[in-house]
Amino acid sequence: MNFSLYKSQQKPEIINLFQNTFSDSEGSEEGTVIGTLVSDFLSQPLQEDDLFVFIACDDHQRVVGSILFSKLSFPNEENVFLLAPVAVATKWHGQGIGQALIRFGLEALKTKGVSIVMTYGDIRFYSKVGFTAINEERIQAPLTLSYPEGWLAQSLTGKAITPISGKPTCLEAIANPIYW
């Protein structure tokens, strides 16, 4: 398995991966929603270093996994990113590809000076790659969470996560209550 940053020509393949994977696991409506989210992320003009898209490719260079990290902007300019969404092609599930890809992405962000990565999802999965539950008294989410138990964080500095004051803003693509 090869891990790397995505290339722009892989955009359709990545969008299809997310749409198909989420359709398989959550139904076609959710697949369409997440496919649209990824398309929006990859289509909107952004500042450099506001979005990182990593991929896992098989031996034939087909994209079988992808993760997106997008900037969360806090008033104090803390360097925080959001990991969402994450997809591994259904036939590749259970082989550790998602975990390995997330670890690869976290290491890359660490070299860019990112201090904290947040995600919003299943603690049973994300705890395998170092995320822990955090409440919004310590770090607020950019929008109202429908599942507050799924708000998770990981320090990339080796230091304990201290509270960050203020509500962050997220990139426009994910600034929709449907995702939260």
PDB file of C-alpha atoms in Angstrom:
ATOM      1  CA  MET A   1       0.000   0.000   0.000  1.00  0.00           C
ATOM      2  CA  ASN A   2       1.350   3.414  -0.958  1.00  0.00           C
ATOM      3  CA  PHE A   3       0.400   6.581   0.952  1.00  0.00           C
ATOM      4  CA  SER A   4       0.756  10.097  -0.448  1.00  0.00           C
ATOM      5  CA  LEU A   5      -0.867  13.475  -0.956  1.00  0.00           C
ATOM      6  CA  TYR A   6      -3.491  13.324  -3.675  1.00  0.00           C
ATOM      7  CA  LYS A   7      -2.933  14.766  -7.139  1.00  0.00           C
ATOM      8  CA  SER A   8      -5.624  16.911  -8.772  1.00  0.00           C
ATOM      9  CA  GLN A   9      -6.207  14.367 -11.551  1.00  0.00           C
ATOM     10  CA  GLN A  10      -7.325  11.881  -8.850  1.00  0.00           C
ATOM     11  CA  LYS A  11     -10.251  14.097  -7.816  1.00  0.00           C
ATOM     12  CA  PRO A  12     -13.005  12.054  -9.586  1.00  0.00           C
ATOM     13  CA  GLU A  13     -11.610   8.799  -8.202  1.00  0.00           C
ATOM     14  CA  ILE A  14     -11.543  10.210  -4.660  1.00  0.00           C
ATOM     15  CA  ILE A  15     -15.100  11.554  -4.882  1.00  0.00           C
ATOM     16  CA  ASN A  16     -16.308   8.161  -6.164  1.00  0.00           C
ATOM     17  CA  LEU A  17     -14.460   6.376  -3.361  1.00  0.00           C
ATOM     18  CA  PHE A  18     -16.253   8.432  -0.700  1.00  0.00           C
ATOM     19  CA  GLN A  19     -19.645   8.204  -2.380  1.00  0.00           C
ATOM     20  CA  ASN A  20     -19.413   4.436  -2.904  1.00  0.00           C
ATOM     21  CA  THR A  21     -17.978   3.656   0.531  1.00  0.00           C
ATOM     22  CA  PHE A  22     -20.584   5.693   2.398  1.00  0.00           C
ATOM     23  CA  SER A  23     -23.370   4.329   0.165  1.00  0.00           C
ATOM     24  CA  ASP A  24     -22.272   0.790   1.044  1.00  0.00           C
ATOM     25  CA  SER A  25     -22.167   1.439   4.793  1.00  0.00           C
ATOM     26  CA  GLU A  26     -24.808   4.133   5.392  1.00  0.00           C
ATOM     27  CA  GLY A  27     -27.082   4.053   2.333  1.00  0.00           C
ATOM     28  CA  SER A  28     -27.152   5.867  -0.996  1.00  0.00           C
ATOM     29  CA  GLU A  29     -28.445   9.147   0.453  1.00  0.00           C
ATOM     30  CA  GLU A  30     -25.500   9.399   2.856  1.00  0.00           C
ATOM     31  CA  GLY A  31     -23.155   8.402   0.039  1.00  0.00           C
ATOM     32  CA  THR A  32     -24.426  11.311  -2.031  1.00  0.00           C
ATOM     33  CA  VAL A  33     -24.080  13.724   0.913  1.00  0.00           C
ATOM     34  CA  ILE A  34     -20.474  12.716   1.619  1.00  0.00           C
ATOM     35  CA  GLY A  35     -19.590  12.604  -2.081  1.00  0.00           C
ATOM     36  CA  THR A  36     -20.854  16.189  -2.361  1.00  0.00           C
ATOM     37  CA  LEU A  37     -18.848  17.226   0.708  1.00  0.00           C
ATOM     38  CA  VAL A  38     -15.635  15.855  -0.782  1.00  0.00           C
ATOM     39  CA  SER A  39     -16.401  17.402  -4.161  1.00  0.00           C
ATOM     40  CA  ASP A  40     -16.941  20.766  -2.458  1.00  0.00           C
ATOM     41  CA  PHE A  41     -13.664  20.462  -0.536  1.00  0.00           C
ATOM     42  CA  LEU A  42     -11.741  19.637  -3.711  1.00  0.00           C
ATOM     43  CA  SER A  43     -13.441  22.302  -5.841  1.00  0.00           C
ATOM     44  CA  GLN A  44     -13.380  25.407  -3.680  1.00  0.00           C
ATOM     45  CA  PRO A  45     -10.406  27.761  -3.860  1.00  0.00           C
ATOM     46  CA  LEU A  46      -8.410  27.594  -0.632  1.00  0.00           C
ATOM     47  CA  GLN A  47      -5.347  29.096   0.933  1.00  0.00           C
ATOM     48  CA  GLU A  48      -2.295  26.876   0.703  1.00  0.00           C
ATOM     49  CA  ASP A  49      -2.067  24.571   3.722  1.00  0.00           C
ATOM     50  CA  ASP A  50      -5.799  24.889   4.592  1.00  0.00           C
ATOM     51  CA  LEU A  51      -6.606  21.411   3.230  1.00  0.00           C
ATOM     52  CA  PHE A  52      -4.553  18.226   3.047  1.00  0.00           C
ATOM     53  CA  VAL A  53      -5.907  15.198   1.191  1.00  0.00           C
ATOM     54  CA  PHE A  54      -4.033  11.939   1.636  1.00  0.00           C
ATOM     55  CA  ILE A  55      -4.639   8.744  -0.292  1.00  0.00           C
ATOM     56  CA  ALA A  56      -3.829   5.063  -0.086  1.00  0.00           C
ATOM     57  CA  CYS A  57      -3.200   3.362  -3.433  1.00  0.00           C
ATOM     58  CA  ASP A  58      -2.983  -0.334  -4.152  1.00  0.00           C
ATOM     59  CA  ASP A  59      -0.220  -1.912  -6.244  1.00  0.00           C
ATOM     60  CA  HIS A  60      -2.069  -0.872  -9.426  1.00  0.00           C
ATOM     61  CA  GLN A  61      -2.184   2.791  -8.272  1.00  0.00           C
ATOM     62  CA  ARG A  62      -5.945   2.682  -7.676  1.00  0.00           C
ATOM     63  CA  VAL A  63      -7.136   4.897  -4.823  1.00  0.00           C
ATOM     64  CA  VAL A  64      -8.525   2.582  -2.119  1.00  0.00           C
ATOM     65  CA  GLY A  65      -8.523   5.016   0.800  1.00  0.00           C
ATOM     66  CA  SER A  66      -8.569   8.735   1.415  1.00  0.00           C
ATOM     67  CA  ILE A  67      -8.650  11.167   4.329  1.00  0.00           C
ATOM     68  CA  LEU A  68      -9.117  14.923   4.459  1.00  0.00           C
ATOM     69  CA  PHE A  69      -7.673  17.330   7.013  1.00  0.00           C
ATOM     70  CA  SER A  70      -9.104  20.860   6.935  1.00  0.00           C
ATOM     71  CA  LYS A  71      -8.107  23.940   8.891  1.00  0.00           C
ATOM     72  CA  LEU A  72     -10.084  25.004  11.960  1.00  0.00           C
ATOM     73  CA  SER A  73      -9.428  28.705  12.560  1.00  0.00           C
ATOM     74  CA  PHE A  74      -9.460  29.829  16.194  1.00  0.00           C
ATOM     75  CA  PRO A  75      -9.258  33.443  17.416  1.00  0.00           C
ATOM     76  CA  ASN A  76      -5.844  32.745  19.024  1.00  0.00           C
ATOM     77  CA  GLU A  77      -4.531  31.255  15.754  1.00  0.00           C
ATOM     78  CA  GLU A  78      -3.828  27.844  17.333  1.00  0.00           C
ATOM     79  CA  ASN A  79      -2.776  25.465  14.535  1.00  0.00           C
ATOM     80  CA  VAL A  80      -5.688  22.975  14.603  1.00  0.00           C
ATOM     81  CA  PHE A  81      -7.060  20.742  11.854  1.00  0.00           C
ATOM     82  CA  LEU A  82     -10.188  18.631  11.471  1.00  0.00           C
ATOM     83  CA  LEU A  83      -9.923  15.056  10.193  1.00  0.00           C
ATOM     84  CA  ALA A  84     -13.100  14.404   8.191  1.00  0.00           C
ATOM     85  CA  PRO A  85     -14.176  12.545   6.221  1.00  0.00           C
ATOM     86  CA  VAL A  86     -12.329   9.222   6.070  1.00  0.00           C
ATOM     87  CA  ALA A  87     -13.031   6.394   3.612  1.00  0.00           C
ATOM     88  CA  VAL A  88     -11.540   3.039   2.698  1.00  0.00           C
ATOM     89  CA  ALA A  89     -13.077   1.080  -0.173  1.00  0.00           C
ATOM     90  CA  THR A  90     -15.453  -1.531   1.213  1.00  0.00           C
ATOM     91  CA  LYS A  91     -13.529  -4.534  -0.148  1.00  0.00           C
ATOM     92  CA  TRP A  92     -10.402  -3.272   1.655  1.00  0.00           C
ATOM     93  CA  HIS A  93     -12.047  -2.898   5.099  1.00  0.00           C
ATOM     94  CA  GLY A  94     -10.526  -4.712   8.053  1.00  0.00           C
ATOM     95  CA  GLN A  95      -6.944  -4.621   6.783  1.00  0.00           C
ATOM     96  CA  GLY A  96      -5.714  -1.617   8.792  1.00  0.00           C
ATOM     97  CA  ILE A  97      -5.520   0.688   5.772  1.00  0.00           C
ATOM     98  CA  GLY A  98      -7.578   3.451   7.372  1.00  0.00           C
ATOM     99  CA  GLN A  99      -5.511   3.403  10.547  1.00  0.00           C
ATOM    100  CA  ALA A 100      -2.224   3.396   8.628  1.00  0.00           C
ATOM    101  CA  LEU A 101      -3.401   6.226   6.373  1.00  0.00           C
ATOM    102  CA  ILE A 102      -4.491   8.319   9.367  1.00  0.00           C
ATOM    103  CA  ARG A 103      -1.116   7.751  11.061  1.00  0.00           C
ATOM    104  CA  PHE A 104       0.613   8.786   7.823  1.00  0.00           C
ATOM    105  CA  GLY A 105      -1.484  11.956   7.640  1.00  0.00           C
ATOM    106  CA  LEU A 106      -0.928  12.824  11.299  1.00  0.00           C
ATOM    107  CA  GLU A 107       2.844  12.515  10.855  1.00  0.00           C
ATOM    108  CA  ALA A 108       2.709  14.779   7.797  1.00  0.00           C
ATOM    109  CA  LEU A 109       0.702  17.400   9.710  1.00  0.00           C
ATOM    110  CA  LYS A 110       3.112  17.197  12.621  1.00  0.00           C
ATOM    111  CA  THR A 111       5.954  18.215  10.285  1.00  0.00           C
ATOM    112  CA  LYS A 112       3.813  21.213   9.215  1.00  0.00           C
ATOM    113  CA  GLY A 113       3.583  22.440  12.807  1.00  0.00           C
ATOM    114  CA  VAL A 114      -0.016  21.402  13.456  1.00  0.00           C
ATOM    115  CA  SER A 115      -0.529  21.133  17.208  1.00  0.00           C
ATOM    116  CA  ILE A 116      -3.954  19.468  17.513  1.00  0.00           C
ATOM    117  CA  VAL A 117      -6.153  17.392  15.221  1.00  0.00           C
ATOM    118  CA  MET A 118      -9.865  17.093  15.930  1.00  0.00           C
ATOM    119  CA  THR A 119     -12.313  14.624  14.463  1.00  0.00           C
ATOM    120  CA  TYR A 120     -15.979  13.854  14.851  1.00  0.00           C
ATOM    121  CA  GLY A 121     -16.894  10.201  14.788  1.00  0.00           C
ATOM    122  CA  ASP A 122     -16.713   6.766  16.360  1.00  0.00           C
ATOM    123  CA  ILE A 123     -14.454   6.726  19.433  1.00  0.00           C
ATOM    124  CA  ARG A 124     -13.995   2.958  19.067  1.00  0.00           C
ATOM    125  CA  PHE A 125     -12.306   3.462  15.690  1.00  0.00           C
ATOM    126  CA  TYR A 126     -10.466   6.732  16.260  1.00  0.00           C
ATOM    127  CA  SER A 127      -9.079   5.692  19.665  1.00  0.00           C
ATOM    128  CA  LYS A 128      -7.019   3.084  17.766  1.00  0.00           C
ATOM    129  CA  VAL A 129      -5.036   5.960  16.247  1.00  0.00           C
ATOM    130  CA  GLY A 130      -4.684   8.052  19.398  1.00  0.00           C
ATOM    131  CA  PHE A 131      -7.823  10.193  19.538  1.00  0.00           C
ATOM    132  CA  THR A 132      -9.630  10.738  22.833  1.00  0.00           C
ATOM    133  CA  ALA A 133     -13.008  12.240  23.637  1.00  0.00           C
ATOM    134  CA  ILE A 134     -12.967  15.928  24.497  1.00  0.00           C
ATOM    135  CA  ASN A 135     -15.775  18.171  25.640  1.00  0.00           C
ATOM    136  CA  GLU A 136     -16.628  21.508  24.139  1.00  0.00           C
ATOM    137  CA  GLU A 137     -15.676  23.311  27.334  1.00  0.00           C
ATOM    138  CA  ARG A 138     -12.064  22.597  26.325  1.00  0.00           C
ATOM    139  CA  ILE A 139     -12.321  22.957  22.542  1.00  0.00           C
ATOM    140  CA  GLN A 140     -15.499  24.143  20.878  1.00  0.00           C
ATOM    141  CA  ALA A 141     -16.780  22.725  17.619  1.00  0.00           C
ATOM    142  CA  PRO A 142     -17.483  25.170  14.788  1.00  0.00           C
ATOM    143  CA  LEU A 143     -21.157  24.130  14.617  1.00  0.00           C
ATOM    144  CA  THR A 144     -23.599  22.466  17.011  1.00  0.00           C
ATOM    145  CA  LEU A 145     -22.769  18.782  17.450  1.00  0.00           C
ATOM    146  CA  SER A 146     -25.634  16.311  17.079  1.00  0.00           C
ATOM    147  CA  TYR A 147     -23.475  13.638  18.769  1.00  0.00           C
ATOM    148  CA  PRO A 148     -21.218  15.430  21.337  1.00  0.00           C
ATOM    149  CA  GLU A 149     -19.655  12.117  22.427  1.00  0.00           C
ATOM    150  CA  GLY A 150     -18.059  11.933  18.980  1.00  0.00           C
ATOM    151  CA  TRP A 151     -15.974  15.119  19.411  1.00  0.00           C
ATOM    152  CA  LEU A 152     -12.408  13.805  19.600  1.00  0.00           C
ATOM    153  CA  ALA A 153      -8.920  15.284  19.763  1.00  0.00           C
ATOM    154  CA  GLN A 154      -5.270  14.341  19.517  1.00  0.00           C
ATOM    155  CA  SER A 155      -2.213  16.398  20.403  1.00  0.00           C
ATOM    156  CA  LEU A 156       0.602  16.214  17.859  1.00  0.00           C
ATOM    157  CA  THR A 157       3.086  17.973  20.147  1.00  0.00           C
ATOM    158  CA  GLY A 158       3.261  15.359  22.884  1.00  0.00           C
ATOM    159  CA  LYS A 159       1.829  17.900  25.338  1.00  0.00           C
ATOM    160  CA  ALA A 160      -1.535  17.668  27.059  1.00  0.00           C
ATOM    161  CA  ILE A 161      -4.378  19.420  25.280  1.00  0.00           C
ATOM    162  CA  THR A 162      -5.223  22.638  27.078  1.00  0.00           C
ATOM    163  CA  PRO A 163      -8.464  24.552  26.573  1.00  0.00           C
ATOM    164  CA  ILE A 164      -8.662  26.811  23.531  1.00  0.00           C
ATOM    165  CA  SER A 165     -10.884  29.832  23.984  1.00  0.00           C
ATOM    166  CA  GLY A 166     -13.279  30.920  21.308  1.00  0.00           C
ATOM    167  CA  LYS A 167     -15.347  29.204  18.679  1.00  0.00           C
ATOM    168  CA  PRO A 168     -13.465  28.152  15.554  1.00  0.00           C
ATOM    169  CA  THR A 169     -14.548  28.569  11.989  1.00  0.00           C
ATOM    170  CA  CYS A 170     -14.209  25.724   9.534  1.00  0.00           C
ATOM    171  CA  LEU A 171     -13.768  25.688   5.785  1.00  0.00           C
ATOM    172  CA  GLU A 172     -16.882  26.560   3.793  1.00  0.00           C
ATOM    173  CA  ALA A 173     -17.293  23.032   2.403  1.00  0.00           C
ATOM    174  CA  ILE A 174     -18.012  21.573   5.850  1.00  0.00           C
ATOM    175  CA  ALA A 175     -19.740  24.628   7.373  1.00  0.00           C
ATOM    176  CA  ASN A 176     -23.160  23.002   7.068  1.00  0.00           C
ATOM    177  CA  PRO A 177     -25.128  21.619  10.060  1.00  0.00           C
ATOM    178  CA  ILE A 178     -25.859  18.424   8.090  1.00  0.00           C
ATOM    179  CA  TYR A 179     -22.269  17.286   8.710  1.00  0.00           C
ATOM    180  CA  TRP A 180     -22.322  17.999  12.427  1.00  0.00           C
TER     181      TRP A 180
END
